[in-house]
JSON list of C-alpha atoms in Angstrom, two decimals:
[
{"chain": "A", "resi": 1, "resn": "UNK", "atom": "CA", "xyz": [97.85, 93.41, 97.91]},
{"chain": "A", "resi": 2, "resn": "UNK", "atom": "CA", "xyz": [94.56, 91.83, 98.87]},
{"chain": "A", "resi": 3, "resn": "UNK", "atom": "CA", "xyz": [92.18, 90.37, 96.36]},
{"chain": "A", "resi": 4, "resn": "UNK", "atom": "CA", "xyz": [88.50, 90.01, 97.14]},
{"chain": "A", "resi": 5, "resn": "UNK", "atom": "CA", "xyz": [86.11, 87.65, 95.40]},
{"chain": "A", "resi": 6, "resn": "UNK", "atom": "CA", "xyz": [82.40, 88.23, 96.02]},
{"chain": "A", "resi": 7, "resn": "UNK", "atom": "CA", "xyz": [79.49, 85.99, 95.33]},
{"chain": "A", "resi": 8, "resn": "UNK", "atom": "CA", "xyz": [75.90, 85.36, 96.31]},
{"chain": "A", "resi": 9, "resn": "UNK", "atom": "CA", "xyz": [74.02, 88.28, 94.83]},
{"chain": "A", "resi": 10, "resn": "UNK", "atom": "CA", "xyz": [70.85, 87.75, 92.92]},
{"chain": "A", "resi": 11, "resn": "UNK", "atom": "CA", "xyz": [67.18, 88.50, 92.57]},
{"chain": "A", "resi": 12, "resn": "UNK", "atom": "CA", "xyz": [64.73, 87.71, 95.38]},
{"chain": "A", "resi": 13, "resn": "UNK", "atom": "CA", "xyz": [61.24, 88.68, 96.36]},
{"chain": "A", "resi": 14, "resn": "UNK", "atom": "CA", "xyz": [60.56, 90.87, 99.34]},
{"chain": "A", "resi": 15, "resn": "UNK", "atom": "CA", "xyz": [60.81, 88.85, 102.54]},
{"chain": "A", "resi": 16, "resn": "UNK", "atom": "CA", "xyz": [63.31, 86.45, 101.03]},
{"chain": "A", "resi": 17, "resn": "UNK", "atom": "CA", "xyz": [66.93, 85.81, 101.95]},
{"chain": "A", "resi": 18, "resn": "UNK", "atom": "CA", "xyz": [70.38, 85.85, 100.38]},
{"chain": "A", "resi": 19, "resn": "UNK", "atom": "CA", "xyz": [73.85, 85.12, 101.66]},
{"chain": "A", "resi": 20, "resn": "UNK", "atom": "CA", "xyz": [76.78, 87.04, 100.29]},
{"chain": "A", "resi": 21, "resn": "UNK", "atom": "CA", "xyz": [80.30, 85.72, 100.47]},
{"chain": "A", "resi": 22, "resn": "UNK", "atom": "CA", "xyz": [83.59, 87.52, 100.17]},
{"chain": "A", "resi": 23, "resn": "UNK", "atom": "CA", "xyz": [86.81, 85.55, 100.06]},
{"chain": "A", "resi": 24, "resn": "UNK", "atom": "CA", "xyz": [90.02, 87.44, 100.68]},
{"chain": "A", "resi": 25, "resn": "UNK", "atom": "CA", "xyz": [93.41, 86.35, 99.33]},
{"chain": "A", "resi": 26, "resn": "UNK", "atom": "CA", "xyz": [96.85, 87.75, 99.15]},
{"chain": "A", "resi": 27, "resn": "UNK", "atom": "CA", "xyz": [98.53, 89.72, 101.91]},
{"chain": "A", "resi": 28, "resn": "UNK", "atom": "CA", "xyz": [95.77, 89.37, 104.49]},
{"chain": "A", "resi": 29, "resn": "UNK", "atom": "CA", "xyz": [97.89, 88.56, 107.52]},
{"chain": "A", "resi": 30, "resn": "UNK", "atom": "CA", "xyz": [97.49, 92.01, 109.02]},
{"chain": "A", "resi": 31, "resn": "UNK", "atom": "CA", "xyz": [93.88, 92.60, 108.04]},
{"chain": "A", "resi": 32, "resn": "UNK", "atom": "CA", "xyz": [91.96, 94.26, 110.85]},
{"chain": "A", "resi": 33, "resn": "UNK", "atom": "CA", "xyz": [88.39, 94.21, 109.60]},
{"chain": "A", "resi": 34, "resn": "UNK", "atom": "CA", "xyz": [86.14, 93.32, 106.72]},
{"chain": "A", "resi": 35, "resn": "UNK", "atom": "CA", "xyz": [82.96, 95.20, 105.89]},
{"chain": "A", "resi": 36, "resn": "UNK", "atom": "CA", "xyz": [80.01, 95.31, 103.58]},
{"chain": "A", "resi": 37, "resn": "UNK", "atom": "CA", "xyz": [78.85, 98.49, 101.87]},
{"chain": "A", "resi": 38, "resn": "UNK", "atom": "CA", "xyz": [76.10, 99.04, 99.33]},
{"chain": "A", "resi": 39, "resn": "UNK", "atom": "CA", "xyz": [75.31, 101.57, 96.70]},
{"chain": "A", "resi": 40, "resn": "UNK", "atom": "CA", "xyz": [71.93, 102.07, 95.08]},
{"chain": "A", "resi": 41, "resn": "UNK", "atom": "CA", "xyz": [71.56, 103.93, 91.77]},
{"chain": "A", "resi": 42, "resn": "UNK", "atom": "CA", "xyz": [71.96, 107.62, 92.23]},
{"chain": "A", "resi": 43, "resn": "UNK", "atom": "CA", "xyz": [73.01, 107.30, 95.84]},
{"chain": "A", "resi": 44, "resn": "UNK", "atom": "CA", "xyz": [76.29, 107.33, 97.74]},
{"chain": "A", "resi": 45, "resn": "UNK", "atom": "CA", "xyz": [77.89, 104.12, 98.93]},
{"chain": "A", "resi": 46, "resn": "UNK", "atom": "CA", "xyz": [76.77, 103.42, 102.43]},
{"chain": "A", "resi": 47, "resn": "UNK", "atom": "CA", "xyz": [77.89, 101.25, 105.34]},
{"chain": "A", "resi": 48, "resn": "UNK", "atom": "CA", "xyz": [75.99, 98.02, 105.93]},
{"chain": "A", "resi": 49, "resn": "UNK", "atom": "CA", "xyz": [77.95, 95.86, 108.35]},
{"chain": "A", "resi": 50, "resn": "UNK", "atom": "CA", "xyz": [81.48, 95.12, 109.46]},
{"chain": "A", "resi": 51, "resn": "UNK", "atom": "CA", "xyz": [83.36, 92.58, 111.52]},
{"chain": "A", "resi": 52, "resn": "UNK", "atom": "CA", "xyz": [86.72, 92.80, 113.23]},
{"chain": "A", "resi": 53, "resn": "UNK", "atom": "CA", "xyz": [88.92, 89.85, 112.26]},
{"chain": "A", "resi": 54, "resn": "UNK", "atom": "CA", "xyz": [90.35, 89.52, 115.72]},
{"chain": "A", "resi": 55, "resn": "UNK", "atom": "CA", "xyz": [87.61, 88.87, 118.23]},
{"chain": "A", "resi": 56, "resn": "UNK", "atom": "CA", "xyz": [84.77, 89.02, 115.76]},
{"chain": "A", "resi": 57, "resn": "UNK", "atom": "CA", "xyz": [82.96, 92.05, 117.10]},
{"chain": "A", "resi": 58, "resn": "UNK", "atom": "CA", "xyz": [80.33, 93.36, 114.67]},
{"chain": "A", "resi": 59, "resn": "UNK", "atom": "CA", "xyz": [78.70, 96.59, 113.71]},
{"chain": "A", "resi": 60, "resn": "UNK", "atom": "CA", "xyz": [75.53, 97.17, 111.68]},
{"chain": "A", "resi": 61, "resn": "UNK", "atom": "CA", "xyz": [73.75, 100.05, 110.05]},
{"chain": "A", "resi": 62, "resn": "UNK", "atom": "CA", "xyz": [70.47, 100.80, 111.73]},
{"chain": "A", "resi": 63, "resn": "UNK", "atom": "CA", "xyz": [68.57, 99.96, 108.56]},
{"chain": "A", "resi": 64, "resn": "UNK", "atom": "CA", "xyz": [69.72, 96.30, 108.61]},
{"chain": "A", "resi": 65, "resn": "UNK", "atom": "CA", "xyz": [69.90, 95.56, 112.30]},
{"chain": "A", "resi": 66, "resn": "UNK", "atom": "CA", "xyz": [67.89, 92.50, 113.16]},
{"chain": "A", "resi": 67, "resn": "UNK", "atom": "CA", "xyz": [67.78, 91.37, 109.51]},
{"chain": "A", "resi": 68, "resn": "UNK", "atom": "CA", "xyz": [71.38, 91.04, 108.41]},
{"chain": "A", "resi": 69, "resn": "UNK", "atom": "CA", "xyz": [74.12, 89.10, 110.07]},
{"chain": "A", "resi": 70, "resn": "UNK", "atom": "CA", "xyz": [77.86, 89.37, 109.25]},
{"chain": "A", "resi": 71, "resn": "UNK", "atom": "CA", "xyz": [80.18, 86.54, 110.10]},
{"chain": "A", "resi": 72, "resn": "UNK", "atom": "CA", "xyz": [83.61, 85.28, 109.23]},
{"chain": "A", "resi": 73, "resn": "UNK", "atom": "CA", "xyz": [85.48, 82.09, 108.76]},
{"chain": "A", "resi": 74, "resn": "UNK", "atom": "CA", "xyz": [89.07, 82.73, 109.72]},
{"chain": "A", "resi": 75, "resn": "UNK", "atom": "CA", "xyz": [90.30, 79.45, 108.22]},
{"chain": "A", "resi": 76, "resn": "UNK", "atom": "CA", "xyz": [88.80, 80.34, 104.83]},
{"chain": "A", "resi": 77, "resn": "UNK", "atom": "CA", "xyz": [89.55, 84.04, 105.16]},
{"chain": "A", "resi": 78, "resn": "UNK", "atom": "CA", "xyz": [86.01, 84.69, 104.19]},
{"chain": "A", "resi": 79, "resn": "UNK", "atom": "CA", "xyz": [83.30, 86.98, 105.40]},
{"chain": "A", "resi": 80, "resn": "UNK", "atom": "CA", "xyz": [79.58, 86.42, 104.92]},
{"chain": "A", "resi": 81, "resn": "UNK", "atom": "CA", "xyz": [76.53, 88.60, 104.95]},
{"chain": "A", "resi": 82, "resn": "UNK", "atom": "CA", "xyz": [73.33, 86.74, 105.71]},
{"chain": "A", "resi": 83, "resn": "UNK", "atom": "CA", "xyz": [70.45, 88.89, 104.61]},
{"chain": "A", "resi": 84, "resn": "UNK", "atom": "CA", "xyz": [66.96, 87.99, 105.78]},
{"chain": "A", "resi": 85, "resn": "UNK", "atom": "CA", "xyz": [63.61, 89.69, 105.49]},
{"chain": "A", "resi": 86, "resn": "UNK", "atom": "CA", "xyz": [64.85, 91.56, 102.42]},
{"chain": "A", "resi": 87, "resn": "UNK", "atom": "CA", "xyz": [63.07, 94.72, 101.40]},
{"chain": "A", "resi": 88, "resn": "UNK", "atom": "CA", "xyz": [63.01, 96.53, 98.01]},
{"chain": "A", "resi": 89, "resn": "UNK", "atom": "CA", "xyz": [65.03, 99.31, 99.70]},
{"chain": "A", "resi": 90, "resn": "UNK", "atom": "CA", "xyz": [67.86, 96.77, 100.10]},
{"chain": "A", "resi": 91, "resn": "UNK", "atom": "CA", "xyz": [68.31, 96.72, 96.32]},
{"chain": "A", "resi": 92, "resn": "UNK", "atom": "CA", "xyz": [71.86, 97.85, 95.58]},
{"chain": "A", "resi": 93, "resn": "UNK", "atom": "CA", "xyz": [75.27, 96.73, 94.53]},
{"chain": "A", "resi": 94, "resn": "UNK", "atom": "CA", "xyz": [76.97, 95.25, 97.60]},
{"chain": "A", "resi": 95, "resn": "UNK", "atom": "CA", "xyz": [80.70, 95.66, 98.01]},
{"chain": "A", "resi": 96, "resn": "UNK", "atom": "CA", "xyz": [83.05, 93.77, 100.26]},
{"chain": "A", "resi": 97, "resn": "UNK", "atom": "CA", "xyz": [85.95, 95.70, 101.71]},
{"chain": "A", "resi": 98, "resn": "UNK", "atom": "CA", "xyz": [89.05, 94.98, 103.79]},
{"chain": "A", "resi": 99, "resn": "UNK", "atom": "CA", "xyz": [90.87, 97.19, 106.21]},
{"chain": "A", "resi": 100, "resn": "UNK", "atom": "CA", "xyz": [94.51, 96.06, 106.49]},
{"chain": "A", "resi": 101, "resn": "UNK", "atom": "CA", "xyz": [95.80, 98.42, 109.15]},
{"chain": "A", "resi": 102, "resn": "UNK", "atom": "CA", "xyz": [95.48, 97.24, 112.75]},
{"chain": "A", "resi": 103, "resn": "UNK", "atom": "CA", "xyz": [95.54, 100.51, 114.60]},
{"chain": "A", "resi": 104, "resn": "UNK", "atom": "CA", "xyz": [92.59, 100.84, 116.93]},
{"chain": "A", "resi": 105, "resn": "UNK", "atom": "CA", "xyz": [91.72, 104.52, 116.42]},
{"chain": "A", "resi": 106, "resn": "UNK", "atom": "CA", "xyz": [89.40, 104.29, 113.44]},
{"chain": "A", "resi": 107, "resn": "UNK", "atom": "CA", "xyz": [85.73, 104.28, 112.65]},
{"chain": "A", "resi": 108, "resn": "UNK", "atom": "CA", "xyz": [84.84, 100.94, 111.13]},
{"chain": "A", "resi": 109, "resn": "UNK", "atom": "CA", "xyz": [81.84, 102.48, 109.40]},
{"chain": "A", "resi": 110, "resn": "UNK", "atom": "CA", "xyz": [83.78, 104.83, 107.17]},
{"chain": "A", "resi": 111, "resn": "UNK", "atom": "CA", "xyz": [84.61, 104.00, 103.55]},
{"chain": "A", "resi": 112, "resn": "UNK", "atom": "CA", "xyz": [87.93, 105.80, 103.84]},
{"chain": "A", "resi": 113, "resn": "UNK", "atom": "CA", "xyz": [89.20, 103.35, 106.46]},
{"chain": "A", "resi": 114, "resn": "UNK", "atom": "CA", "xyz": [89.20, 100.44, 103.97]},
{"chain": "A", "resi": 115, "resn": "UNK", "atom": "CA", "xyz": [92.09, 99.64, 101.69]},
{"chain": "A", "resi": 116, "resn": "UNK", "atom": "CA", "xyz": [90.70, 97.03, 99.32]},
{"chain": "A", "resi": 117, "resn": "UNK", "atom": "CA", "xyz": [87.38, 96.52, 97.63]},
{"chain": "A", "resi": 118, "resn": "UNK", "atom": "CA", "xyz": [85.61, 93.75, 95.77]},
{"chain": "A", "resi": 119, "resn": "UNK", "atom": "CA", "xyz": [83.98, 94.15, 92.43]},
{"chain": "A", "resi": 120, "resn": "UNK", "atom": "CA", "xyz": [80.48, 94.34, 93.83]},
{"chain": "A", "resi": 121, "resn": "UNK", "atom": "CA", "xyz": [77.57, 91.99, 93.52]},
{"chain": "A", "resi": 122, "resn": "UNK", "atom": "CA", "xyz": [74.04, 93.03, 92.59]},
{"chain": "A", "resi": 123, "resn": "UNK", "atom": "CA", "xyz": [71.21, 92.37, 94.99]},
{"chain": "A", "resi": 124, "resn": "UNK", "atom": "CA", "xyz": [67.76, 93.06, 93.66]},
{"chain": "A", "resi": 125, "resn": "UNK", "atom": "CA", "xyz": [64.66, 92.71, 95.85]},
{"chain": "A", "resi": 126, "resn": "UNK", "atom": "CA", "xyz": [61.33, 92.77, 94.09]},
{"chain": "A", "resi": 127, "resn": "UNK", "atom": "CA", "xyz": [58.13, 93.96, 95.70]}
]
């Protein structure tokens, strides 16, 4: 299995920044991608950003493009989400996820494509 340890959540004012980290351990040799999802109270979990482990290509939700940056450190097996210009609408529990399968015919934005999930970290943006 893969274990994910998230950190970096907190409380910030609108316009501020946070950086989330997610360290993966365990059987990560075949991991294909890591992603960030978020879930606000009363809403479904939604895609935020993802990065392919091989090559580092990225994908972002329209709501965060230009503000959030996903990156990874292969040596540390860690993915980051740099969040700038935060808005109150960004308030949510943020989850890190890993896709282990390496087949190419999948949609990196879909929750169902991920095999492992972190515990979630709360991000609260005050107005």
